[in-house]
């Protein structure tokens, strides 16, 4: 197998190195192309362009494979915990029992946020989308921990910033929800595990006890594992490029939250439920909505379907679909939109338009149905995605910084006016 590629242009041949990854992926290294030939490449949306080499997550879109640091998503979702997976992604290996215990305890020590952050929260109107509140509160950490602004401080300082944001993200998320519903915020309860603490901060009310349902807490833990990383997706690429300017971890994560918010990315889980609700209100006529999704003149897309990488199936969607049945049965929830979702999936799998374009349910298609059954309000679904994706963003930011990657600055092909004189006035 050759480790060289050749480009023939203007009667010249340029030889470029081909690199190969540990899973036999191959890439043409074009870092010297412009210097040698004057040519750049162009690839809107970076559909065929690699931005980095990474040891964190491996995806095989054709085979529906997803592995975090070599461990299959199926194994991790079944046997691990979100905190253990967070450690794995960030530090590269599964923690020993002692390392896991220390990591969990460290996180518990930092779940409380500065009381002045409530003043920032109270400045938001109750109709503020929780994703905007979340990204603002994460950015506010740069003010309360000014030493975190320098990402080049010691490894210990970076680890402290990592622990702080892992610990405070659920608090911020729950507080954003409480601001929306006009309830007093709840403070963290460090006697509880990560997910139970989040659920209690989200749902407990001053007037009553909140009993943690282990089915709900376990389902949430599994969902967070499934969202924890996904190589160079839109929001992770955002975190990396912001971090490449040596912006702080908190500034980079806040940027990632905003990128995730978009309905083509993490915002799809909210859009899926809104779409399914509309189909239900419209009488459940899935054939009509499938036709709209295929109509080029209709901006409607089947939310939760399609993926840039997965062209057979999203392994997370398979796990979540099964979990949806289990959780709804255990909770005794009968959600009619689950049947609509399954009907849409069955139709799409038979429809030539979807088959030709390799469009299958993605991670967002069924996740909202579980979140709804867990009592999470729809406008908080993407916030849940952000809580899950946080360790992946951290791991990718840390890898980019440790590899001392250069500042991200793509080129372009200019297609505007040629030089023209400023008019005499
Ligand atoms: C996530 O990258 C990641 O890893 C993301 C993610 C992660 O974990 O970080 O997996 C999380 O973001 C999942 C995706 C959530 N988004 C949605 O569910 C929104 C609906 N899906 C799409 O908008 C779309 O499928 C994307 C954005 C997910 C992928 O878009 P691509 O790869 O740029 O594909 P494309 O837009 O070029 O579509 C190719 C064709 C087009 O038709 P033609 O022009 O070839 O005729 O497929 C069509 C599209 O019109 N198409 C759809 C469709 N998705 C693609 N048609 C109808 N419904 C859809 N959902």
JSON list of N, CA and C in Angstrom, two decimals, residues 2-3 19 48 81 167 205 214 232 270 293 304 329 368 393 407 411 424:
[
{"chain": "A", "resi": 2, "resn": "UNK", "atom": "N", "xyz": [0.64, 2.17, -0.99]},
{"chain": "A", "resi": 2, "resn": "UNK", "atom": "CA", "xyz": [1.52, 3.33, -1.11]},
{"chain": "A", "resi": 2, "resn": "UNK", "atom": "C", "xyz": [1.30, 4.29, 0.06]},
{"chain": "A", "resi": 3, "resn": "UNK", "atom": "N", "xyz": [2.37, 4.97, 0.47]},
{"chain": "A", "resi": 3, "resn": "UNK", "atom": "CA", "xyz": [2.21, 6.00, 1.50]},
{"chain": "A", "resi": 3, "resn": "UNK", "atom": "C", "xyz": [2.42, 7.38, 0.86]},
{"chain": "A", "resi": 19, "resn": "UNK", "atom": "N", "xyz": [-0.95, 9.43, 5.43]},
{"chain": "A", "resi": 19, "resn": "UNK", "atom": "CA", "xyz": [-0.77, 8.88, 6.78]},
{"chain": "A", "resi": 19, "resn": "UNK", "atom": "C", "xyz": [-1.85, 7.84, 7.02]},
{"chain": "A", "resi": 48, "resn": "UNK", "atom": "N", "xyz": [-14.94, 15.99, 3.88]},
{"chain": "A", "resi": 48, "resn": "UNK", "atom": "CA", "xyz": [-13.90, 15.02, 3.53]},
{"chain": "A", "resi": 48, "resn": "UNK", "atom": "C", "xyz": [-12.55, 15.43, 4.09]},
{"chain": "A", "resi": 81, "resn": "UNK", "atom": "N", "xyz": [-20.10, 3.78, 34.09]},
{"chain": "A", "resi": 81, "resn": "UNK", "atom": "CA", "xyz": [-20.90, 4.90, 34.62]},
{"chain": "A", "resi": 81, "resn": "UNK", "atom": "C", "xyz": [-20.41, 6.17, 33.92]},
{"chain": "A", "resi": 167, "resn": "UNK", "atom": "N", "xyz": [-18.09, 19.45, 37.71]},
{"chain": "A", "resi": 167, "resn": "UNK", "atom": "CA", "xyz": [-18.90, 19.49, 38.94]},
{"chain": "A", "resi": 167, "resn": "UNK", "atom": "C", "xyz": [-20.03, 20.50, 38.85]},
{"chain": "A", "resi": 205, "resn": "UNK", "atom": "N", "xyz": [-38.73, 20.42, 45.33]},
{"chain": "A", "resi": 205, "resn": "UNK", "atom": "CA", "xyz": [-39.39, 21.68, 45.66]},
{"chain": "A", "resi": 205, "resn": "UNK", "atom": "C", "xyz": [-39.33, 21.88, 47.17]},
{"chain": "A", "resi": 214, "resn": "UNK", "atom": "N", "xyz": [-34.46, 5.15, 41.02]},
{"chain": "A", "resi": 214, "resn": "UNK", "atom": "CA", "xyz": [-33.23, 4.59, 40.43]},
{"chain": "A", "resi": 214, "resn": "UNK", "atom": "C", "xyz": [-33.36, 4.28, 38.94]},
{"chain": "A", "resi": 232, "resn": "UNK", "atom": "N", "xyz": [-14.87, 14.55, 15.82]},
{"chain": "A", "resi": 232, "resn": "UNK", "atom": "CA", "xyz": [-14.76, 15.97, 15.44]},
{"chain": "A", "resi": 232, "resn": "UNK", "atom": "C", "xyz": [-16.08, 16.55, 14.93]},
{"chain": "A", "resi": 270, "resn": "UNK", "atom": "N", "xyz": [-34.49, 18.38, 20.69]},
{"chain": "A", "resi": 270, "resn": "UNK", "atom": "CA", "xyz": [-35.70, 19.19, 20.97]},
{"chain": "A", "resi": 270, "resn": "UNK", "atom": "C", "xyz": [-36.58, 19.25, 19.72]},
{"chain": "A", "resi": 293, "resn": "UNK", "atom": "N", "xyz": [-40.56, 15.84, 3.91]},
{"chain": "A", "resi": 293, "resn": "UNK", "atom": "CA", "xyz": [-39.11, 15.72, 4.15]},
{"chain": "A", "resi": 293, "resn": "UNK", "atom": "C", "xyz": [-38.35, 15.49, 2.85]},
{"chain": "A", "resi": 304, "resn": "UNK", "atom": "N", "xyz": [-33.78, 14.24, 13.52]},
{"chain": "A", "resi": 304, "resn": "UNK", "atom": "CA", "xyz": [-33.36, 12.99, 14.15]},
{"chain": "A", "resi": 304, "resn": "UNK", "atom": "C", "xyz": [-32.96, 11.93, 13.15]},
{"chain": "A", "resi": 329, "resn": "UNK", "atom": "N", "xyz": [-41.59, 1.32, 29.94]},
{"chain": "A", "resi": 329, "resn": "UNK", "atom": "CA", "xyz": [-42.32, 0.20, 30.57]},
{"chain": "A", "resi": 329, "resn": "UNK", "atom": "C", "xyz": [-42.14, 0.25, 32.09]},
{"chain": "A", "resi": 368, "resn": "UNK", "atom": "N", "xyz": [-35.08, 12.09, 23.01]},
{"chain": "A", "resi": 368, "resn": "UNK", "atom": "CA", "xyz": [-36.08, 12.99, 23.59]},
{"chain": "A", "resi": 368, "resn": "UNK", "atom": "C", "xyz": [-37.24, 12.25, 24.21]},
{"chain": "A", "resi": 393, "resn": "UNK", "atom": "N", "xyz": [-15.79, 17.17, 25.14]},
{"chain": "A", "resi": 393, "resn": "UNK", "atom": "CA", "xyz": [-15.22, 18.48, 24.82]},
{"chain": "A", "resi": 393, "resn": "UNK", "atom": "C", "xyz": [-13.92, 18.71, 25.60]},
{"chain": "A", "resi": 407, "resn": "UNK", "atom": "N", "xyz": [-2.88, 27.42, 15.93]},
{"chain": "A", "resi": 407, "resn": "UNK", "atom": "CA", "xyz": [-4.17, 28.10, 15.90]},
{"chain": "A", "resi": 407, "resn": "UNK", "atom": "C", "xyz": [-4.89, 27.73, 14.61]},
{"chain": "A", "resi": 411, "resn": "UNK", "atom": "N", "xyz": [-8.04, 28.54, 5.08]},
{"chain": "A", "resi": 411, "resn": "UNK", "atom": "CA", "xyz": [-7.91, 29.43, 3.92]},
{"chain": "A", "resi": 411, "resn": "UNK", "atom": "C", "xyz": [-9.28, 29.58, 3.26]},
{"chain": "A", "resi": 424, "resn": "UNK", "atom": "N", "xyz": [-14.17, 59.32, -7.05]},
{"chain": "A", "resi": 424, "resn": "UNK", "atom": "CA", "xyz": [-13.91, 60.73, -6.71]},
{"chain": "A", "resi": 424, "resn": "UNK", "atom": "C", "xyz": [-15.24, 61.38, -6.32]}
]
